[in-house]
Short mmCIF file of C-alpha atoms in Angstrom, two decimals:
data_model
loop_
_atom_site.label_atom_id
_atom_site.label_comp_id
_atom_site.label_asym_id
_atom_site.label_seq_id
_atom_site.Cartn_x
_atom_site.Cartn_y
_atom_site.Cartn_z
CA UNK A 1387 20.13 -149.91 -115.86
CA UNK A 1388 22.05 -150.75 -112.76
CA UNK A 1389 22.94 -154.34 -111.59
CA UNK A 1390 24.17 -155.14 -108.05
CA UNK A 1391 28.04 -156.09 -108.57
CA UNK A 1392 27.97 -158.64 -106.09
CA UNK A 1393 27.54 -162.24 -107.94
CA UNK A 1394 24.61 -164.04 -106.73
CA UNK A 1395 24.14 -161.98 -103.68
CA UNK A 1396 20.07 -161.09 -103.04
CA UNK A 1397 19.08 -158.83 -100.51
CA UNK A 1398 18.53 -161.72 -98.37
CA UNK A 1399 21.32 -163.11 -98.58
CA UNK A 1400 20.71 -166.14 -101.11
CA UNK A 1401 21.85 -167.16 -104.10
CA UNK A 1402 19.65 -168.64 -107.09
CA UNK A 1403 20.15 -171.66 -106.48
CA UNK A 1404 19.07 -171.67 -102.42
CA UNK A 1405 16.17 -169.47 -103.77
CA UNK A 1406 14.87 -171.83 -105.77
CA UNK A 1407 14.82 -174.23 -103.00
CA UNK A 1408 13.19 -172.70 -100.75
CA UNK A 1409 10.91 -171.57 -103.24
CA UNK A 1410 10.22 -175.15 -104.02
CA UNK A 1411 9.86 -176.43 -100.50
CA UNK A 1412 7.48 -173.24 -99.66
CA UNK A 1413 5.35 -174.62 -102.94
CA UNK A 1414 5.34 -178.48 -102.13
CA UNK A 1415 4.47 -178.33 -98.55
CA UNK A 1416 1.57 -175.26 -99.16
CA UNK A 1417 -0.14 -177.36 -101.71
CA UNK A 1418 0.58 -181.07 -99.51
CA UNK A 1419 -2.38 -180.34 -97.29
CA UNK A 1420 -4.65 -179.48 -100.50
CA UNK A 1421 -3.92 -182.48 -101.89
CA UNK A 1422 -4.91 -184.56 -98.85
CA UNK A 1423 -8.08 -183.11 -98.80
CA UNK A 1424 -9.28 -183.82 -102.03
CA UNK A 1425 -9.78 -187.34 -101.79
CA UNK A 1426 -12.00 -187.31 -98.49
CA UNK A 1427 -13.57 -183.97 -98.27
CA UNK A 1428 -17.25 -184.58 -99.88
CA UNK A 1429 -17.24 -188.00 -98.78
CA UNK A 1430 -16.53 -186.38 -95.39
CA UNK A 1431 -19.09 -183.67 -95.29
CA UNK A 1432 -21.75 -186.31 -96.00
CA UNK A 1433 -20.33 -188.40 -92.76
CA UNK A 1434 -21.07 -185.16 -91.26
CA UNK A 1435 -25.22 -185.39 -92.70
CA UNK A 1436 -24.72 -182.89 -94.73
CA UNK A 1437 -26.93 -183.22 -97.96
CA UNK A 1438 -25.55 -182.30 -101.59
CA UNK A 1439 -27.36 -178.82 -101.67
CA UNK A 1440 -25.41 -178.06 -98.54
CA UNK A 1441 -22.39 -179.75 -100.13
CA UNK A 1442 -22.60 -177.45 -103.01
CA UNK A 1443 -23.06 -174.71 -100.70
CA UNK A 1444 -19.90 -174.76 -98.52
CA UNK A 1445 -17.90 -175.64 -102.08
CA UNK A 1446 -19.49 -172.22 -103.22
CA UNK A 1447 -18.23 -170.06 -100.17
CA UNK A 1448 -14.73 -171.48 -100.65
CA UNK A 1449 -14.72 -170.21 -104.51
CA UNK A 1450 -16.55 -167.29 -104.04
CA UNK A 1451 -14.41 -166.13 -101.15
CA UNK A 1452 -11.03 -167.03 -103.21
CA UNK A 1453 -12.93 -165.04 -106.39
CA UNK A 1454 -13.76 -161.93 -104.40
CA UNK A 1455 -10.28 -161.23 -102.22
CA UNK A 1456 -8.14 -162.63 -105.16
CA UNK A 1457 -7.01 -158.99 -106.21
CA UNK A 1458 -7.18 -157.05 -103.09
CA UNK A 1459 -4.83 -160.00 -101.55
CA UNK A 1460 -2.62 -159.29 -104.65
CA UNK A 1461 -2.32 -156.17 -103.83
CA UNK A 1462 -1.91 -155.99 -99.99
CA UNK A 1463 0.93 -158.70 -100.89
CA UNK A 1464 3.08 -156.24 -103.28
CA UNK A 1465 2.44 -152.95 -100.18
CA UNK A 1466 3.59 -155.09 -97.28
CA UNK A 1467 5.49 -157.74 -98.24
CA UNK A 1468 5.70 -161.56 -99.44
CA UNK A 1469 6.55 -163.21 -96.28
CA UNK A 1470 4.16 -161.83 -93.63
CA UNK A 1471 1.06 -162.19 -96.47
CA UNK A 1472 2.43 -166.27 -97.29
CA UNK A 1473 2.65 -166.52 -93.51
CA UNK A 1474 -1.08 -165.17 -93.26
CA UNK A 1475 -1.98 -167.77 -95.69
CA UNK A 1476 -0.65 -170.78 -93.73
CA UNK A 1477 -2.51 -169.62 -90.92
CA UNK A 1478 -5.92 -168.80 -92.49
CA UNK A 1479 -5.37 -172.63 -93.79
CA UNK A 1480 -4.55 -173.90 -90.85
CA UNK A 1481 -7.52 -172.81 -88.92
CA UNK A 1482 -9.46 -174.03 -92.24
CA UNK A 1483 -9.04 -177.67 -92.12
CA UNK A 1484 -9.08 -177.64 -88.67
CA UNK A 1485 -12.94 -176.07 -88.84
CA UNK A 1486 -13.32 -178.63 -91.95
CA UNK A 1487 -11.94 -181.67 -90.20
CA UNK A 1488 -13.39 -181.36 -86.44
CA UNK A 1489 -16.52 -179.35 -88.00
CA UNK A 1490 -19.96 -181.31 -87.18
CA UNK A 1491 -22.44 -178.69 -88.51
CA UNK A 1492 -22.97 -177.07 -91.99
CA UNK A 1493 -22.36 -173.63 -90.11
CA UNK A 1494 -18.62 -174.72 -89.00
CA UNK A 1495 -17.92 -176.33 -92.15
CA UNK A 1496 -19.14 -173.58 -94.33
CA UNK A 1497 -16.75 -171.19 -92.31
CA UNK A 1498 -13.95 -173.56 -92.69
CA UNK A 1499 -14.33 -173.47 -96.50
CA UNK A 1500 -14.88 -169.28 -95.98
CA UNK A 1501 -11.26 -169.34 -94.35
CA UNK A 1502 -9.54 -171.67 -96.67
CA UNK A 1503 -11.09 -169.81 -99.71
CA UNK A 1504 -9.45 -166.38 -98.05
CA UNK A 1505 -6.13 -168.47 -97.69
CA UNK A 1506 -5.78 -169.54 -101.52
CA UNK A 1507 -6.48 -166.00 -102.10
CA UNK A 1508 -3.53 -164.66 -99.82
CA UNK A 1509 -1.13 -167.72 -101.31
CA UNK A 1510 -2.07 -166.58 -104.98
CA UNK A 1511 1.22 -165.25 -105.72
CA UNK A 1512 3.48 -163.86 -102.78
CA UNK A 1513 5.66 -167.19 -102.93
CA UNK A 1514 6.65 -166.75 -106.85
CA UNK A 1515 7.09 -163.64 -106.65
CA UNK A 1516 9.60 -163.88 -103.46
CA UNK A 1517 11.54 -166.21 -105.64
CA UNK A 1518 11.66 -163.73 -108.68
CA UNK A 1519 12.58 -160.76 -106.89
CA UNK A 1520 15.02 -162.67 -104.63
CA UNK A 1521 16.81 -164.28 -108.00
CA UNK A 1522 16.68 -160.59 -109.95
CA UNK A 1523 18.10 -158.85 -107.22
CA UNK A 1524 20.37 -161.38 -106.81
CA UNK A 1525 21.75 -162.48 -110.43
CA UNK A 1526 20.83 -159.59 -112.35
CA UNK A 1527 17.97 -158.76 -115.02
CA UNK A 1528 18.94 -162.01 -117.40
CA UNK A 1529 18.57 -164.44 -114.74
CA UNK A 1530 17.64 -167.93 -115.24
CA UNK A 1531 13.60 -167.34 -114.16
CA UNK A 1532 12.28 -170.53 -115.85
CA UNK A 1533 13.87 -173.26 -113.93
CA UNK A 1534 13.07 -171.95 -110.70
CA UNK A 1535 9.40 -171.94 -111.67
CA UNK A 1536 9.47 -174.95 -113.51
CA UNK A 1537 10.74 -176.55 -110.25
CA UNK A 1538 8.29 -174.94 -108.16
CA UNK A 1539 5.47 -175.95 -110.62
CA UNK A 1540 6.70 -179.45 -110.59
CA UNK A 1541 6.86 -179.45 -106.51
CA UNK A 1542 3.08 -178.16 -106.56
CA UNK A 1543 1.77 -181.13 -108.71
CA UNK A 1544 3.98 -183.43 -107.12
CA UNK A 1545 2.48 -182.61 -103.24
CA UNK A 1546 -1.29 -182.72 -105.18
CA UNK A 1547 -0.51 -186.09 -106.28
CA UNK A 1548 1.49 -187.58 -103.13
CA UNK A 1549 -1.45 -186.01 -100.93
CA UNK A 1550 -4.29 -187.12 -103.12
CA UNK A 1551 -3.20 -190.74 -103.13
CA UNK A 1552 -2.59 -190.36 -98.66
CA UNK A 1553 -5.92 -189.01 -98.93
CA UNK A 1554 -8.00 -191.46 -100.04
CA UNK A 1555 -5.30 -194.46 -98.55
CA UNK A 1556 -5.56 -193.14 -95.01
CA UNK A 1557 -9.42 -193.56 -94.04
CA UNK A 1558 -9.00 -196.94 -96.20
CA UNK A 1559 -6.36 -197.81 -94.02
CA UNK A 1560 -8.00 -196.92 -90.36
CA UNK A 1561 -10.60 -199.13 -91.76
CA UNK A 1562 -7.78 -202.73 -91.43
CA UNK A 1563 -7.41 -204.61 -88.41
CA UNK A 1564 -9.35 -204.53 -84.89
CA UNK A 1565 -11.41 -201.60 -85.78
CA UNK A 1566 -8.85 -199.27 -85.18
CA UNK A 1567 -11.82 -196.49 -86.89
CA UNK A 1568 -13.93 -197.16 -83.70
CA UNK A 1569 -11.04 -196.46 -81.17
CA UNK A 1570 -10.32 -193.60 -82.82
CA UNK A 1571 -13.74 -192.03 -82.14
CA UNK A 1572 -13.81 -192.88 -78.82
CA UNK A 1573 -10.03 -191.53 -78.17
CA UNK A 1574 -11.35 -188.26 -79.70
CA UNK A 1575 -15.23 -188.28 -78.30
CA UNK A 1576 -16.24 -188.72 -82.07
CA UNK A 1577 -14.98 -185.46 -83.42
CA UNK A 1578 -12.44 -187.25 -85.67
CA UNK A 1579 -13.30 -189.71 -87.90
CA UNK A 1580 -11.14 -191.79 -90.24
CA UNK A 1581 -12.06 -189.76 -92.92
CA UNK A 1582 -11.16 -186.25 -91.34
CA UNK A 1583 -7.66 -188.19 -90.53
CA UNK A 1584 -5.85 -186.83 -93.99
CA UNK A 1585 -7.36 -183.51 -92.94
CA UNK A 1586 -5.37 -183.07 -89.52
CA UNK A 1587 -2.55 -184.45 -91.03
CA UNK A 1588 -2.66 -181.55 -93.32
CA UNK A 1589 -2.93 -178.95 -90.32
CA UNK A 1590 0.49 -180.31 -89.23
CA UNK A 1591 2.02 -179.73 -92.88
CA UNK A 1592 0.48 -176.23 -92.58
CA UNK A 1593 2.52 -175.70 -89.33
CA UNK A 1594 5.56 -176.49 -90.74
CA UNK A 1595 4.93 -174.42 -94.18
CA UNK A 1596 4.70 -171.07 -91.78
CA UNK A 1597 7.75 -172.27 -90.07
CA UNK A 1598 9.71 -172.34 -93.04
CA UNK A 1599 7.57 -169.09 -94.81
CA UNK A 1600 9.13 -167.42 -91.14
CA UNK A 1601 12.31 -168.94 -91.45
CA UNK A 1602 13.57 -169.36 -94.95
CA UNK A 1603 11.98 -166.66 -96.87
CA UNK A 1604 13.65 -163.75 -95.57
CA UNK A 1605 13.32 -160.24 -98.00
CA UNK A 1606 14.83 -156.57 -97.42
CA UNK A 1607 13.46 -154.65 -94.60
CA UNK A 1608 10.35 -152.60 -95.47
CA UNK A 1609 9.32 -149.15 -94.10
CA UNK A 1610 6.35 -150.10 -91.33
CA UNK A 1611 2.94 -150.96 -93.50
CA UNK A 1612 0.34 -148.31 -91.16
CA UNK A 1613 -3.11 -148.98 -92.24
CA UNK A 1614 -3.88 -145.76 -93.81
CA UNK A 1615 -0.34 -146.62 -96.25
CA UNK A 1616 -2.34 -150.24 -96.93
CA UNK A 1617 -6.00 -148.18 -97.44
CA UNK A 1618 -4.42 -146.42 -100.32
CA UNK A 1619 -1.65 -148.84 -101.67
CA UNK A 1620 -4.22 -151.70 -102.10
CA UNK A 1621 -6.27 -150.30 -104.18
CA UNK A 1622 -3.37 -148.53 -106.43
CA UNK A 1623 -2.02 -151.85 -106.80
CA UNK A 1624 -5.41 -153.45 -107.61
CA UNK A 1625 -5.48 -150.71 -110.17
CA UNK A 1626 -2.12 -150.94 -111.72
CA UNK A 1627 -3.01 -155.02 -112.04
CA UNK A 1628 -5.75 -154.49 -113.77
CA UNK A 1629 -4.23 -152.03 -116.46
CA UNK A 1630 -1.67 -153.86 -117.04
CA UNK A 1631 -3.61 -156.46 -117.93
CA UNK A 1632 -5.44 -154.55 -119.82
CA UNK A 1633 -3.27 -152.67 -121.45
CA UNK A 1634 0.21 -154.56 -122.70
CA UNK A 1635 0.00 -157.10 -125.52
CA UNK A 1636 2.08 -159.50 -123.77
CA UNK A 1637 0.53 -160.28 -120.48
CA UNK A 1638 -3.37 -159.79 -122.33
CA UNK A 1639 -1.92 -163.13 -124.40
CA UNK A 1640 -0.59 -164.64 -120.54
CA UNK A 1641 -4.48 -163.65 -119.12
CA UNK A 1642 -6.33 -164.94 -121.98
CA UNK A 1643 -4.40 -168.51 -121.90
CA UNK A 1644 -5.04 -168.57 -118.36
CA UNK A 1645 -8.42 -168.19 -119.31
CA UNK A 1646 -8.10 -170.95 -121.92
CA UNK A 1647 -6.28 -173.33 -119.91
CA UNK A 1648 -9.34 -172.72 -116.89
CA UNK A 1649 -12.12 -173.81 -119.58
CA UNK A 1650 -9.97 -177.18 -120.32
CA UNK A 1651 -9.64 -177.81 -116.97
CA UNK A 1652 -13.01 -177.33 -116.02
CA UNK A 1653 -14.37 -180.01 -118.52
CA UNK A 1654 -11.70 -182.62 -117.34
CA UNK A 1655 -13.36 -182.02 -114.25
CA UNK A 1656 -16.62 -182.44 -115.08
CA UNK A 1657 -16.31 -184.90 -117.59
CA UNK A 1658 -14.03 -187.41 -116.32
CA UNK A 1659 -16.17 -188.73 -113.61
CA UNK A 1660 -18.99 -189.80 -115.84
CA UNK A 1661 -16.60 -190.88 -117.88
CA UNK A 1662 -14.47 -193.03 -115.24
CA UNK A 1663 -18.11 -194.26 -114.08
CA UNK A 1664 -18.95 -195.55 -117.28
CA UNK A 1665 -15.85 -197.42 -117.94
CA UNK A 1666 -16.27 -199.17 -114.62
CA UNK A 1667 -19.43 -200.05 -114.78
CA UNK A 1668 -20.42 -198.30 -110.97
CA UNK A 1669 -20.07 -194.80 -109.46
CA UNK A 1670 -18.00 -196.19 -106.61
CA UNK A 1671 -15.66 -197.66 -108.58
CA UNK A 1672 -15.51 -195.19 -111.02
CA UNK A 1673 -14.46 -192.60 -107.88
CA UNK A 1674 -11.55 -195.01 -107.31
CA UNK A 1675 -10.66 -194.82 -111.30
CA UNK A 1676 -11.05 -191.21 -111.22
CA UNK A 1677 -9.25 -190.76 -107.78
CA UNK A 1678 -6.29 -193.06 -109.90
CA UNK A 1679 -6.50 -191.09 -112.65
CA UNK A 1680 -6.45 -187.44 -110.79
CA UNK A 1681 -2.76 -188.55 -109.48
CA UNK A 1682 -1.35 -189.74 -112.65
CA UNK A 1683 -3.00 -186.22 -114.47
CA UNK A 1684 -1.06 -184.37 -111.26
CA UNK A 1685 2.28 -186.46 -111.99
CA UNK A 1686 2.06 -185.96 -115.91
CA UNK A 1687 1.59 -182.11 -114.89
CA UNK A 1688 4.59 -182.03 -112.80
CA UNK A 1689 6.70 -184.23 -115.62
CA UNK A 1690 5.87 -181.43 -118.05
CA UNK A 1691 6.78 -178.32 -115.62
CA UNK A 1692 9.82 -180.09 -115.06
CA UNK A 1693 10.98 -180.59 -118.70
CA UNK A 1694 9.72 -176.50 -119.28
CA UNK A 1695 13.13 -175.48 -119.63
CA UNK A 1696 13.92 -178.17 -122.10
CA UNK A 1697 10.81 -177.55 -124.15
CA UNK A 1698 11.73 -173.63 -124.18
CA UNK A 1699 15.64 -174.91 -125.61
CA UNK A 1700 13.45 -176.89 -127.55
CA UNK A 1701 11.69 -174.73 -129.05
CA UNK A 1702 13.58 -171.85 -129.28
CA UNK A 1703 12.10 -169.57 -127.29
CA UNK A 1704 9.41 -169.12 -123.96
CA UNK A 1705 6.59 -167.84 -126.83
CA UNK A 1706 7.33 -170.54 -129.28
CA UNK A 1707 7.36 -172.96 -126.16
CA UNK A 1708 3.80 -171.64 -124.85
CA UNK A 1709 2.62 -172.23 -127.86
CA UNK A 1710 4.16 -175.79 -128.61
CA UNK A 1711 2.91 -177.02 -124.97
CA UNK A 1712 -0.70 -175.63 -125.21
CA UNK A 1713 -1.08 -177.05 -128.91
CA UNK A 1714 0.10 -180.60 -126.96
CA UNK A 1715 -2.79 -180.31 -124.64
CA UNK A 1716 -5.30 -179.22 -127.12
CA UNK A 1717 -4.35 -182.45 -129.30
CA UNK A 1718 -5.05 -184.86 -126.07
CA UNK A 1719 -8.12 -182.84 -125.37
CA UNK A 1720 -9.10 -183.76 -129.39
CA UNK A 1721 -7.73 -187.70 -128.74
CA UNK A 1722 -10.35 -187.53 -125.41
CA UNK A 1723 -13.15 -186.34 -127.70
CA UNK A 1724 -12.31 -189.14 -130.60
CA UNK A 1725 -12.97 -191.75 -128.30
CA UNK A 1726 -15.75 -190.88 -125.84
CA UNK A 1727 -17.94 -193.76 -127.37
CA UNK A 1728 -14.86 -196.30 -127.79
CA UNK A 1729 -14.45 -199.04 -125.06
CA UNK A 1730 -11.95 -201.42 -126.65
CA UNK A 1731 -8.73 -201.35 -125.92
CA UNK A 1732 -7.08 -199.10 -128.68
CA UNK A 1733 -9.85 -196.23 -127.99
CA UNK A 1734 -8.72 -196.79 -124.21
CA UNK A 1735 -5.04 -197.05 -125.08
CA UNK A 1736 -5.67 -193.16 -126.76
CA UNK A 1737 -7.62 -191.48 -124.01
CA UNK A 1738 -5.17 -192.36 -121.77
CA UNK A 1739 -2.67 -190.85 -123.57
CA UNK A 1740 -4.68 -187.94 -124.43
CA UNK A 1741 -5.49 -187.31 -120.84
CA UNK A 1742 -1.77 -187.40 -119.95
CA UNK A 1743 -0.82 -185.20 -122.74
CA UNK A 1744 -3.75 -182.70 -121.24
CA UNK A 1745 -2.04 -182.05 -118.26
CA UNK A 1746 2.18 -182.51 -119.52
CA UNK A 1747 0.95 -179.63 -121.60
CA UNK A 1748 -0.28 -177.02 -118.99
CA UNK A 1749 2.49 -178.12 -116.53
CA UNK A 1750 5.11 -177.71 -119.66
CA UNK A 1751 3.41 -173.94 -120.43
CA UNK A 1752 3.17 -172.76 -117.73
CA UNK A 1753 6.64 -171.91 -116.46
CA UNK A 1754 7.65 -170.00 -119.59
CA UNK A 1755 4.55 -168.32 -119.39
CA UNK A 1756 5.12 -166.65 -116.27
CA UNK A 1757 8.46 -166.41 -117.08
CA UNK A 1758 7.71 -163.86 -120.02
CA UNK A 1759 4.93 -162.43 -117.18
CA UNK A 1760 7.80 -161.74 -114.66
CA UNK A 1761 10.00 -159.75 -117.22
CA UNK A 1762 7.12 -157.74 -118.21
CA UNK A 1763 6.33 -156.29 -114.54
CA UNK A 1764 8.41 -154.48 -111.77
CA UNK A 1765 8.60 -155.69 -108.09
CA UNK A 1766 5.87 -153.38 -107.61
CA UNK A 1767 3.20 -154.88 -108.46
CA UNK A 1768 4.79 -158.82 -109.48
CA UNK A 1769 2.17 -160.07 -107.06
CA UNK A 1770 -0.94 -158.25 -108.11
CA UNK A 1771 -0.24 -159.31 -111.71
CA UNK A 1772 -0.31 -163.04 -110.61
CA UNK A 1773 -3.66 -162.41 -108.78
CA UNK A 1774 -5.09 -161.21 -111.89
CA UNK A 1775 -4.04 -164.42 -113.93
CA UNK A 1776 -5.44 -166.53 -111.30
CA UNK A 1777 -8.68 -164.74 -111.48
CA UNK A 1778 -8.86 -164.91 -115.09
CA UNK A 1779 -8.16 -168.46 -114.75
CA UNK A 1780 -10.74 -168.62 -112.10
CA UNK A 1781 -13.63 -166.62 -113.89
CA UNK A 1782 -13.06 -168.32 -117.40
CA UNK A 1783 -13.50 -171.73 -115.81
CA UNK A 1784 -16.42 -171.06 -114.16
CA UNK A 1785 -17.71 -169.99 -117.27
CA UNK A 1786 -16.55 -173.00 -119.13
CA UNK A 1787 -17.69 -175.55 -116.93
CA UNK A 1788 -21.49 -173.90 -116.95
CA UNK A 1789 -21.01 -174.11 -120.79
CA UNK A 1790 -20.07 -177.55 -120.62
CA UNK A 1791 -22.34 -178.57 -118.53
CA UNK A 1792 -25.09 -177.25 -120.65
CA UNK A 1793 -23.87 -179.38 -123.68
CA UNK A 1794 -25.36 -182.76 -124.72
CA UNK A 1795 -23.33 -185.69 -123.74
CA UNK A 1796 -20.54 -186.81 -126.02
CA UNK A 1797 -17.63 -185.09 -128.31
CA UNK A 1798 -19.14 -182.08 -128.37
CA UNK A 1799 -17.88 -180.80 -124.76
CA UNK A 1800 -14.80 -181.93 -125.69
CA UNK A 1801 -14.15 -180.27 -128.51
CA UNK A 1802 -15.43 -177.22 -127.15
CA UNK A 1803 -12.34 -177.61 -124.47
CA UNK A 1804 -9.75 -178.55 -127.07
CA UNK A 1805 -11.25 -174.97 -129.14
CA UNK A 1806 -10.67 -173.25 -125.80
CA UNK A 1807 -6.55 -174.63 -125.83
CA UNK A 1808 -5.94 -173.93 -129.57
CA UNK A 1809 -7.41 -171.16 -129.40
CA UNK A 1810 -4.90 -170.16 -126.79
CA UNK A 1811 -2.38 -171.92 -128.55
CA UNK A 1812 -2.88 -169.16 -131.34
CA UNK A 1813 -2.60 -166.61 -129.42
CA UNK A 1814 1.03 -167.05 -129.29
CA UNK A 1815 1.58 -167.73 -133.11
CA UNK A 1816 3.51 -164.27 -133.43
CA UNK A 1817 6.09 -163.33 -131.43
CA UNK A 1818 6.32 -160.55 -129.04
CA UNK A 1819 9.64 -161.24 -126.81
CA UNK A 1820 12.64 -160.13 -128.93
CA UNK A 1821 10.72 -156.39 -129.86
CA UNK A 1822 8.71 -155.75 -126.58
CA UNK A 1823 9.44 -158.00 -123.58
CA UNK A 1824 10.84 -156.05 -120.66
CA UNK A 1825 13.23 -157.05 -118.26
CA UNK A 1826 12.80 -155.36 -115.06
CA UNK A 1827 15.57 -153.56 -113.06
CA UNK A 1828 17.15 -155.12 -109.80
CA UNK A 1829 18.01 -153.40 -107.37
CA UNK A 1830 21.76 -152.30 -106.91
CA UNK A 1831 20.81 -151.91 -102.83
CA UNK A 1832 18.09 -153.55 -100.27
CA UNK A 1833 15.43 -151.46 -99.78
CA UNK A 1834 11.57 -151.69 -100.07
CA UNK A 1835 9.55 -151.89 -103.20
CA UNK A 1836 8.34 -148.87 -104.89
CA UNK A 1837 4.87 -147.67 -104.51
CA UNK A 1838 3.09 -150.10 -106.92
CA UNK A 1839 1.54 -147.11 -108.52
CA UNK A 1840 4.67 -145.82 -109.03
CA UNK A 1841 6.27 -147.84 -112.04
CA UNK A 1842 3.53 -151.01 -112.90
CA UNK A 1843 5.94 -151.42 -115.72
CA UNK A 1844 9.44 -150.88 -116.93
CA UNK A 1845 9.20 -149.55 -121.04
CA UNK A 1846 10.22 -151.80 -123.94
CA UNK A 1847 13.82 -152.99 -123.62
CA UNK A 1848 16.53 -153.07 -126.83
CA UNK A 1849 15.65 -155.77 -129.53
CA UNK A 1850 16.85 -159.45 -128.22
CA UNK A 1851 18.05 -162.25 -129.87
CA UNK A 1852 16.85 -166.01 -129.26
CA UNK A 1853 20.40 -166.80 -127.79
CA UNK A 1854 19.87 -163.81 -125.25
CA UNK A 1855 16.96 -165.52 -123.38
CA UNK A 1856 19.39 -168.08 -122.41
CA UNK A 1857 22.01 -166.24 -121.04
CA UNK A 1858 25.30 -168.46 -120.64
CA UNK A 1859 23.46 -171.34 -122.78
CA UNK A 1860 21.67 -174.02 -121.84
CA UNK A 1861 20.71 -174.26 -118.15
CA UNK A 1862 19.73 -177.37 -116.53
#
């Protein structure tokens, strides 16, 4: 194995540590504009007239659209390139909310949601996987991987929480004063509205994430993509994804917690609402509640990416970490399900907590789990691999939430959830890294990717001990 001499020096030009800033700038301002959507968007679409059955159907196009392009997006991002497939992305979401926020018929909506579906698809990876192959080129096969994707997972949960709170304050605010609303209308011949305000404030923050995708995330020259080179590369990559997953112990346990972790999420979904509604007493002020409580589940999610590094010291290890962090969600998905029919202020007191712990937990797990993904799988097909996990997380979720919603009200759909997380949680009882994980070779010059075909993944390194995932000790 052959490691470029050159300290710290990536083919672009970057050390770890600018990497992993621009990696986590790239990941707060993509998700930013998400974020300030979430708040307004239904409430929007029904400004608009549409009805819940058309609701439900724009909602659908975005998922199914994400669902179906999901791999071959994967794929087209490991043949040509992160930058110019992240850079896509922006764009596809840029044209998205603008369709979404100046849309006033079902038709222009539903495309809106067609194109932003296509750009969550394109952004499903490229951006981590820039950062990993920019920090093993550039520090060598034991690089520090975790904090850089801790960071980047914290920076994505912090813009969903920062945007979902300017979401829903923005139309509020429009709403103060000399009916500011009303002049806005007539300034924009009644196109915008105060609620589609957080939505073209998003289409700026997409401008300036492809400025910076163009700007800051600069990779080794690549051989011109033609399209018959993308015909066949696509679907070799798609292929070498999908037997990979498949096929290696290690990243079947990574797909099958992603799996786990969709199911959870899908009942806090679901369930929460009702939940908020019936605490409040009415469904409009349990959508304030739940709007409240979505931000603090997004900050307890970033808290818990953060500290990943410290929970993997912790713990003594990324398995023994993915474990530890999963069981912690499971137990606040179990403290959720003891109290559904408590009201005082003990039983309140708990869910709370157990709702925080939900989400500290998946933000905690799920740096070390791509972590141990990332040393499994070559540059050539880093970003396909991620597609897959987000489709497992995707399809299992869907799944889930149908199951959940087909339960009676009470613990039961809870507990079914918190089975889902142990369940995953056991998965990673016995340890895999220090026989089987992989590290994958950096390159010792620039130069483009393989063929993803060509080497999906690099065979079982030497035995490692616990001190030699930490390379150099204990990394902040």
């Amino acid at each position: 194995m052959s490691v470029d001499p050159r300290a710290g020096a990536s083919p672009g030009g970057l050390d770890e540590h600018a990497a992993r800033r621009r990696f986590v700038a790239a990941s707060f301002l993509f998700w930013l504009p998400m974020g300030l959507t979430m708040a307004p968007m239904v409430l929007l679409f029904t400004e608009r007239g549409l009805g819940l059955t058309a609701i439900a159907a724009v909602l659908a196009a975005h998922s199914l659209t994400a669902a179906a392009l999901e791999l071959p997006t994967g794929g087209l991002c490991d043949v040509i390139g992160r930058r110019s497939v992240l850079a896509c992305a922006g764009v596809l979401q840029t044209g998205a909310l603008l369709f979404v926020g100046l849309g006033a018929s079902v038709w222009t909506i539903g495309l809106g949601m067609m194109l932003m579906g296509a750009g969550r698809a394109l952004s499903s990876g490229p951006a981590e996987a820039w950062y990993v192959d920019t920090v093993l080129a550039g520090s060598g096969p034991d690089a520090d991987l975790r904090t850089g994707l801790a960071r980047g997972g914290a920076a994505q949960a912090a813009a969903l929480a920062l945007g979902t709170l300017t979401g829903g304050a923005l139309p509020w605010l429009l709403g103060l004063g000399p009916d500011p609303a009303a002049r806005l209308g007539a300034y924009a011949s009644g196109l915008v509205l105060p609620l589609s305000v957080p939505v073209l404030l998003g289409v700026l923050v997409e401008i300036a994430f492809v400025a910076l995708v163009l700007v800051a995330l600069r990779e080794p020259p690549r051989p011109p993509a033609t399209l018959a080179a993308v015909l066949r590369g696509v679907p070799a990559a798609v292929a070498a994804g999908v037997r990979l997953g498949t096929g290696d112990v290690l990243i079947r346990r990574v797909l099958m917690t992603a799996g786990a972790a969709g199911t959870a999420l899908a009942a806090m979904e679901l369930l929460t609402p009702g939940r908020a509604a019936a605490l409040t007493g009415t469904a409009e002020a349990g959508a304030v509640l739940f709007a409240g409580l979505a931000t603090a589940g997004f900050a307890c999610s970033a808290l818990g990416s953060h500290a990943a590094p410290l929970v993997a010291r912790l713990a003594g290890g990324g398995e023994r970490a993915v474990l530890v962090s999963l069981a912690t969600s499971g137990t606040g998905l179990l403290l959720l399900a003891g109290t559904v029919f408590s009201t005082g202020a003990p039983a309140l007191t708990l869910a709370a907590v157990g709702y925080g712990l939900v989400y500290a937990g998946l933000g905690a797990a799920g740096p070390s789990e791509n972590d141990l993904l990332h040393r499994r799988v070559t540059s050539a097909g880093r970003a396909t691999v991620l597609s897959v996990q987000s489709l497992a997380l995707q399809l299992l979720a869907a799944a889930g939430g149908l199951l959940v919603g087909a339960l009676p009200a009470g613990p039961l759909p809870w507990l079914l959830a918190a089975a889902a997380m142990l369940a995953g949680a056991g998965l990673w009882t016995r340890r895999t890294t220090s026989s089987t994980c992989a590290t994958p070779a950096a390159p010792t010059t620039p130069g483009p990717a393989p063929h993803p075909a060509a080497a999906p993944v690099v065979p079982p390194a030497p035995t490692r001990t616990t001190a030699d995932e930490f390379p150099g000790g204990p990394r902040s």
